[in-house]
Amino acid sequence: MPNLLGFACGPDLTGYFSLPSISESDAHILTRFVELFGKSGETDLIDRLLKAAEAKQLGHSETVIRFWAPHLVGGKLGPLEPLLADPSIEEIMVNGIDQPVFVYSRQHGMLPTPLSFTDPSFFLEISNRILSGLGRRVDASHPRANGMLESGDRVAVIIPPYSRDYLMDIRRFTAEPLTILDLVSSAMLDSRTAAFLWLVMEAGNLNVGVVGNTGSGKTTLLNTLTRFIPEHERLVLVEEVPEIVPLHSQVVHLVSADSLGITLRDAIIDSLRLRPGRVIVGEVRSDEEVQALRESCLAGQALGTYFTYHGQSAGLARRRLEAQGFAPHDLDAIDLLVVCRRLEQKGRAIRRVVELSYHGTSLSAPPKSWPEIPELTRVFGDWQTLLERRARLLASGKLSGKDSLIFKEIQKAMA
């Protein structure tokens, strides 16, 4: 009895998942259920099919049928739906037909699931069901699509001929954005580094890039740092997929739209015409985007331009930016580079801020020996002493971190 269902769920070899395995008989009944439901939409259809199957003694499992049937016709993600019910799963990856679907778990790292897509047509059906709410679809003439779901989760789909196989990635969105206290608690950065970045973001007049490898927490950190921008300032966000979630009263969102011929470069340039207090660029990749970033940093129309960028170190990031069109004599327009890195430790991924670089000079020594940072001196005077005071506050455990704009609570505690 061939499996015409389009996906399979075998035994779980990890001991982590509680997804019921689908036998050939189960697959046959589920396939028939999907076919008939599409024609009739009857609410008692599953009961009738199970009763008929019982009479024929097909050797099926009622528990399995009742588990999978609602996901196949009710959920946008189809068989992937149960995976999103686990809050510890950060990412879902489909690597091809007849390949196990992988997930990245916050506790256990990368894990193969017992799920796999077995038919390209079913993969396309589920992909386009997911993308339909975004007004997008994939087919042979449009082999790639990405966007953000209503839940905030980010999805990317790539199919042949652009790729050799059928690929999907769903990255989970954190409903409650992390605060700087969360990042200090998880050891992504220490309280002194957090206090320094707090001063940088509050003072303004400094352009900051957050760089690192894939999954290193660049966007998470940048999202967190927006909490330190004074609440009254006007923020202009430029992104390909909306991910930054500032909680200020004046936020302007520009989202690139390739289908309309509006590139991220266009959006960066347009941001300068919107009287920005601060400009935040989600991720800079192409040569054209780098050149637009250069214009934003040099224009001085905002009190700061902030962006994320791929790079293993500050030095490598500066060389890549130069190779992509950021003129060497203009590189100091990027005042600070914050380097994040994703590391593997005992099978788990950990994220760390590993480097701060001010105009190409590493800030690895204690702050008292750092070069003068005039932008901080103008605003705070003796900012090194203030930095140490704020670092002690962040490490004290006296802050709840529950305030939507954490700097309100911090400012009150500092008064």
mmCIF file of C-alpha atoms in Angstrom, residues 66-275:
data_model
loop_
_atom_site.group_PDB
_atom_site.id
_atom_site.type_symbol
_atom_site.label_atom_id
_atom_site.label_comp_id
_atom_site.label_asym_id
_atom_site.label_seq_id
_atom_site.Cartn_x
_atom_site.Cartn_y
_atom_site.Cartn_z
ATOM 1 C CA ARG A 66 -7.219 11.531 15.393
ATOM 2 C CA PHE A 67 -3.876 13.149 16.222
ATOM 3 C CA TRP A 68 -2.814 13.916 12.646
ATOM 4 C CA ALA A 69 -6.144 14.617 10.904
ATOM 5 C CA PRO A 70 -6.759 18.120 12.403
ATOM 6 C CA HIS A 71 -3.229 19.230 11.557
ATOM 7 C CA LEU A 72 -3.607 18.199 7.928
ATOM 8 C CA VAL A 73 -6.797 20.170 7.268
ATOM 9 C CA GLY A 74 -6.893 22.776 10.024
ATOM 10 C CA GLY A 75 -3.393 24.084 10.591
ATOM 11 C CA LYS A 76 -1.482 26.235 8.133
ATOM 12 C CA LEU A 77 1.735 24.369 8.839
ATOM 13 C CA GLY A 78 0.263 20.917 8.213
ATOM 14 C CA PRO A 79 2.404 18.155 9.751
ATOM 15 C CA LEU A 80 4.870 20.760 11.050
ATOM 16 C CA GLU A 81 2.188 22.230 13.309
ATOM 17 C CA PRO A 82 2.913 20.026 16.371
ATOM 18 C CA LEU A 83 6.564 21.106 16.366
ATOM 19 C CA LEU A 84 5.583 24.725 16.982
ATOM 20 C CA ALA A 85 3.634 23.664 20.060
ATOM 21 C CA ASP A 86 6.990 23.090 21.797
ATOM 22 C CA PRO A 87 8.188 26.505 23.050
ATOM 23 C CA SER A 88 11.786 25.276 23.354
ATOM 24 C CA ILE A 89 12.071 24.739 19.578
ATOM 25 C CA GLU A 90 13.669 27.813 18.027
ATOM 26 C CA GLU A 91 13.936 26.712 14.413
ATOM 27 C CA ILE A 92 12.430 24.112 12.043
ATOM 28 C CA MET A 93 14.412 23.035 8.972
ATOM 29 C CA VAL A 94 13.197 20.988 5.998
ATOM 30 C CA ASN A 95 16.284 19.868 4.076
ATOM 31 C CA GLY A 96 14.623 18.010 1.212
ATOM 32 C CA ILE A 97 12.227 15.267 0.171
ATOM 33 C CA ASP A 98 12.645 11.972 2.072
ATOM 34 C CA GLN A 99 15.009 13.725 4.468
ATOM 35 C CA PRO A 100 14.257 14.069 8.197
ATOM 36 C CA VAL A 101 12.970 17.449 9.291
ATOM 37 C CA PHE A 102 15.434 18.942 11.779
ATOM 38 C CA VAL A 103 14.767 21.321 14.655
ATOM 39 C CA TYR A 104 16.986 23.438 16.845
ATOM 40 C CA SER A 105 16.013 23.073 20.501
ATOM 41 C CA ARG A 106 17.069 25.619 23.099
ATOM 42 C CA GLN A 107 17.874 22.794 25.543
ATOM 43 C CA HIS A 108 19.195 20.057 23.267
ATOM 44 C CA GLY A 109 20.624 21.761 20.201
ATOM 45 C CA MET A 110 20.109 20.298 16.715
ATOM 46 C CA LEU A 111 17.808 17.271 16.585
ATOM 47 C CA PRO A 112 16.401 15.109 13.745
ATOM 48 C CA THR A 113 12.639 14.637 14.031
ATOM 49 C CA PRO A 114 10.745 11.514 12.914
ATOM 50 C CA LEU A 115 8.964 13.675 10.293
ATOM 51 C CA SER A 116 9.817 13.848 6.600
ATOM 52 C CA PHE A 117 8.150 15.114 3.442
ATOM 53 C CA THR A 118 7.816 12.309 0.883
ATOM 54 C CA ASP A 119 6.241 14.137 -2.052
ATOM 55 C CA PRO A 120 7.234 17.468 -3.668
ATOM 56 C CA SER A 121 3.598 18.283 -4.480
ATOM 57 C CA PHE A 122 2.607 18.016 -0.832
ATOM 58 C CA PHE A 123 5.616 20.133 0.185
ATOM 59 C CA LEU A 124 4.470 22.824 -2.272
ATOM 60 C CA GLU A 125 0.912 22.597 -0.991
ATOM 61 C CA ILE A 126 2.003 23.177 2.611
ATOM 62 C CA SER A 127 4.510 25.873 1.611
ATOM 63 C CA ASN A 128 1.914 27.835 -0.341
ATOM 64 C CA ARG A 129 -0.612 27.366 2.437
ATOM 65 C CA ILE A 130 1.901 29.016 4.787
ATOM 66 C CA LEU A 131 2.822 31.758 2.304
ATOM 67 C CA SER A 132 -0.753 32.537 1.231
ATOM 68 C CA GLY A 133 -1.304 34.840 4.195
ATOM 69 C CA LEU A 134 1.712 36.859 3.052
ATOM 70 C CA GLY A 135 0.394 37.237 -0.492
ATOM 71 C CA ARG A 136 3.239 35.077 -1.805
ATOM 72 C CA ARG A 137 3.735 31.640 -3.310
ATOM 73 C CA VAL A 138 6.462 29.447 -4.748
ATOM 74 C CA ASP A 139 6.502 27.583 -8.066
ATOM 75 C CA ALA A 140 9.015 26.830 -10.805
ATOM 76 C CA SER A 141 8.919 30.425 -12.056
ATOM 77 C CA HIS A 142 9.158 31.886 -8.515
ATOM 78 C CA PRO A 143 11.395 29.409 -6.679
ATOM 79 C CA ARG A 144 12.020 31.433 -3.506
ATOM 80 C CA ALA A 145 9.893 33.309 -1.010
ATOM 81 C CA ASN A 146 10.254 34.541 2.542
ATOM 82 C CA GLY A 147 8.344 36.600 5.020
ATOM 83 C CA MET A 148 6.944 36.875 8.508
ATOM 84 C CA LEU A 149 3.889 34.958 9.659
ATOM 85 C CA GLU A 150 1.106 36.451 11.774
ATOM 86 C CA SER A 151 2.728 34.821 14.799
ATOM 87 C CA GLY A 152 5.930 36.751 14.093
ATOM 88 C CA ASP A 153 7.777 33.590 13.059
ATOM 89 C CA ARG A 154 10.002 34.000 9.997
ATOM 90 C CA VAL A 155 9.687 31.576 7.082
ATOM 91 C CA ALA A 156 11.859 31.014 4.008
ATOM 92 C CA VAL A 157 11.091 28.541 1.202
ATOM 93 C CA ILE A 158 13.416 27.618 -1.680
ATOM 94 C CA ILE A 159 12.666 25.032 -4.373
ATOM 95 C CA PRO A 160 14.209 23.765 -7.641
ATOM 96 C CA PRO A 161 15.577 24.983 -9.955
ATOM 97 C CA TYR A 162 17.053 27.518 -7.503
ATOM 98 C CA SER A 163 18.078 24.689 -5.170
ATOM 99 C CA ARG A 164 18.692 20.982 -5.719
ATOM 100 C CA ASP A 165 15.925 20.003 -3.299
ATOM 101 C CA TYR A 166 12.886 21.425 -1.511
ATOM 102 C CA LEU A 167 13.924 23.568 1.438
ATOM 103 C CA MET A 168 12.081 25.387 4.208
ATOM 104 C CA ASP A 169 13.231 27.193 7.333
ATOM 105 C CA ILE A 170 10.921 28.517 10.052
ATOM 106 C CA ARG A 171 12.586 30.610 12.729
ATOM 107 C CA ARG A 172 10.586 31.211 15.858
ATOM 108 C CA PHE A 173 9.759 34.690 17.082
ATOM 109 C CA THR A 174 10.078 35.439 20.802
ATOM 110 C CA ALA A 175 6.713 36.835 21.845
ATOM 111 C CA GLU A 176 8.263 38.824 24.688
ATOM 112 C CA PRO A 177 11.517 40.409 23.483
ATOM 113 C CA LEU A 178 14.457 39.761 25.775
ATOM 114 C CA THR A 179 15.800 42.572 27.952
ATOM 115 C CA ILE A 180 19.434 43.351 28.668
ATOM 116 C CA LEU A 181 18.977 41.619 32.024
ATOM 117 C CA ASP A 182 18.081 38.394 30.217
ATOM 118 C CA LEU A 183 21.250 38.621 28.138
ATOM 119 C CA VAL A 184 23.410 39.313 31.207
ATOM 120 C CA SER A 185 21.723 36.427 33.041
ATOM 121 C CA SER A 186 22.420 34.043 30.141
ATOM 122 C CA ALA A 187 26.061 35.232 30.036
ATOM 123 C CA MET A 188 25.767 36.486 26.461
ATOM 124 C CA LEU A 189 27.514 39.590 27.780
ATOM 125 C CA ASP A 190 28.702 40.802 31.172
ATOM 126 C CA SER A 191 27.211 43.711 33.108
ATOM 127 C CA ARG A 192 30.091 46.079 32.254
ATOM 128 C CA THR A 193 29.682 45.510 28.501
ATOM 129 C CA ALA A 194 25.916 45.920 28.891
ATOM 130 C CA ALA A 195 26.419 49.185 30.791
ATOM 131 C CA PHE A 196 28.762 50.505 28.090
ATOM 132 C CA LEU A 197 26.277 49.704 25.328
ATOM 133 C CA TRP A 198 23.572 51.371 27.417
ATOM 134 C CA LEU A 199 25.644 54.601 27.455
ATOM 135 C CA VAL A 200 26.330 54.335 23.712
ATOM 136 C CA MET A 201 22.661 53.926 22.809
ATOM 137 C CA GLU A 202 21.431 56.597 25.202
ATOM 138 C CA ALA A 203 24.004 59.191 24.114
ATOM 139 C CA GLY A 204 23.518 58.808 20.361
ATOM 140 C CA ASN A 205 25.816 60.347 17.727
ATOM 141 C CA LEU A 206 27.529 56.972 17.412
ATOM 142 C CA ASN A 207 26.952 54.558 14.522
ATOM 143 C CA VAL A 208 26.973 50.942 15.702
ATOM 144 C CA GLY A 209 27.212 47.638 13.842
ATOM 145 C CA VAL A 210 26.396 44.312 15.488
ATOM 146 C CA VAL A 211 28.312 41.622 13.606
ATOM 147 C CA GLY A 212 28.660 37.880 13.970
ATOM 148 C CA ASN A 213 28.072 34.474 12.438
ATOM 149 C CA THR A 214 24.666 32.957 11.679
ATOM 150 C CA GLY A 215 22.558 32.383 14.800
ATOM 151 C CA SER A 216 24.937 34.347 17.031
ATOM 152 C CA GLY A 217 22.212 36.604 18.431
ATOM 153 C CA LYS A 218 22.896 39.739 16.374
ATOM 154 C CA THR A 219 19.238 40.676 15.921
ATOM 155 C CA THR A 220 18.403 39.685 19.504
ATOM 156 C CA LEU A 221 21.098 42.010 20.837
ATOM 157 C CA LEU A 222 20.160 44.906 18.538
ATOM 158 C CA ASN A 223 16.499 44.486 19.482
ATOM 159 C CA THR A 224 17.456 44.625 23.164
ATOM 160 C CA LEU A 225 19.662 47.707 22.720
ATOM 161 C CA THR A 226 16.776 49.722 21.240
ATOM 162 C CA ARG A 227 15.326 49.809 24.787
ATOM 163 C CA PHE A 228 18.130 52.211 25.725
ATOM 164 C CA ILE A 229 17.232 54.801 23.076
ATOM 165 C CA PRO A 230 15.366 57.634 24.826
ATOM 166 C CA GLU A 231 11.627 57.130 24.477
ATOM 167 C CA HIS A 232 10.897 60.481 22.825
ATOM 168 C CA GLU A 233 13.128 59.830 19.796
ATOM 169 C CA ARG A 234 11.771 58.944 16.354
ATOM 170 C CA LEU A 235 12.973 55.552 15.090
ATOM 171 C CA VAL A 236 13.025 54.581 11.413
ATOM 172 C CA LEU A 237 13.400 50.834 10.896
ATOM 173 C CA VAL A 238 14.571 49.386 7.576
ATOM 174 C CA GLU A 239 14.214 45.620 7.182
ATOM 175 C CA GLU A 240 13.687 42.901 4.622
ATOM 176 C CA VAL A 241 11.646 40.895 7.121
ATOM 177 C CA PRO A 242 10.331 42.782 10.198
ATOM 178 C CA GLU A 243 12.159 41.471 13.279
ATOM 179 C CA ILE A 244 13.122 44.490 15.379
ATOM 180 C CA VAL A 245 10.364 45.367 17.851
ATOM 181 C CA PRO A 246 11.008 48.750 19.487
ATOM 182 C CA LEU A 247 8.479 49.925 22.038
ATOM 183 C CA HIS A 248 8.765 53.657 21.379
ATOM 184 C CA SER A 249 5.817 55.901 20.537
ATOM 185 C CA GLN A 250 7.291 57.084 17.204
ATOM 186 C CA VAL A 251 8.338 54.148 15.032
ATOM 187 C CA VAL A 252 8.367 54.164 11.229
ATOM 188 C CA HIS A 253 8.765 50.800 9.504
ATOM 189 C CA LEU A 254 10.124 50.475 5.947
ATOM 190 C CA VAL A 255 10.097 46.941 4.519
ATOM 191 C CA SER A 256 11.755 46.123 1.200
ATOM 192 C CA ALA A 257 9.514 44.514 -1.425
ATOM 193 C CA ASP A 258 11.332 42.886 -4.331
ATOM 194 C CA SER A 259 8.048 42.234 -6.121
ATOM 195 C CA LEU A 260 7.519 46.007 -6.294
ATOM 196 C CA GLY A 261 11.119 46.754 -7.178
ATOM 197 C CA ILE A 262 11.770 48.313 -3.748
ATOM 198 C CA THR A 263 15.129 47.079 -2.492
ATOM 199 C CA LEU A 264 16.643 47.382 0.956
ATOM 200 C CA ARG A 265 19.032 49.943 -0.529
ATOM 201 C CA ASP A 266 16.039 52.053 -1.623
ATOM 202 C CA ALA A 267 14.550 51.803 1.851
ATOM 203 C CA ILE A 268 17.816 52.873 3.534
ATOM 204 C CA ILE A 269 18.011 55.954 1.297
ATOM 205 C CA ASP A 270 14.329 56.748 1.857
ATOM 206 C CA SER A 271 14.806 56.529 5.630
ATOM 207 C CA LEU A 272 16.973 59.655 5.467
ATOM 208 C CA ARG A 273 14.014 61.625 4.069
ATOM 209 C CA LEU A 274 11.787 60.813 7.044
ATOM 210 C CA ARG A 275 13.455 62.985 9.688
#
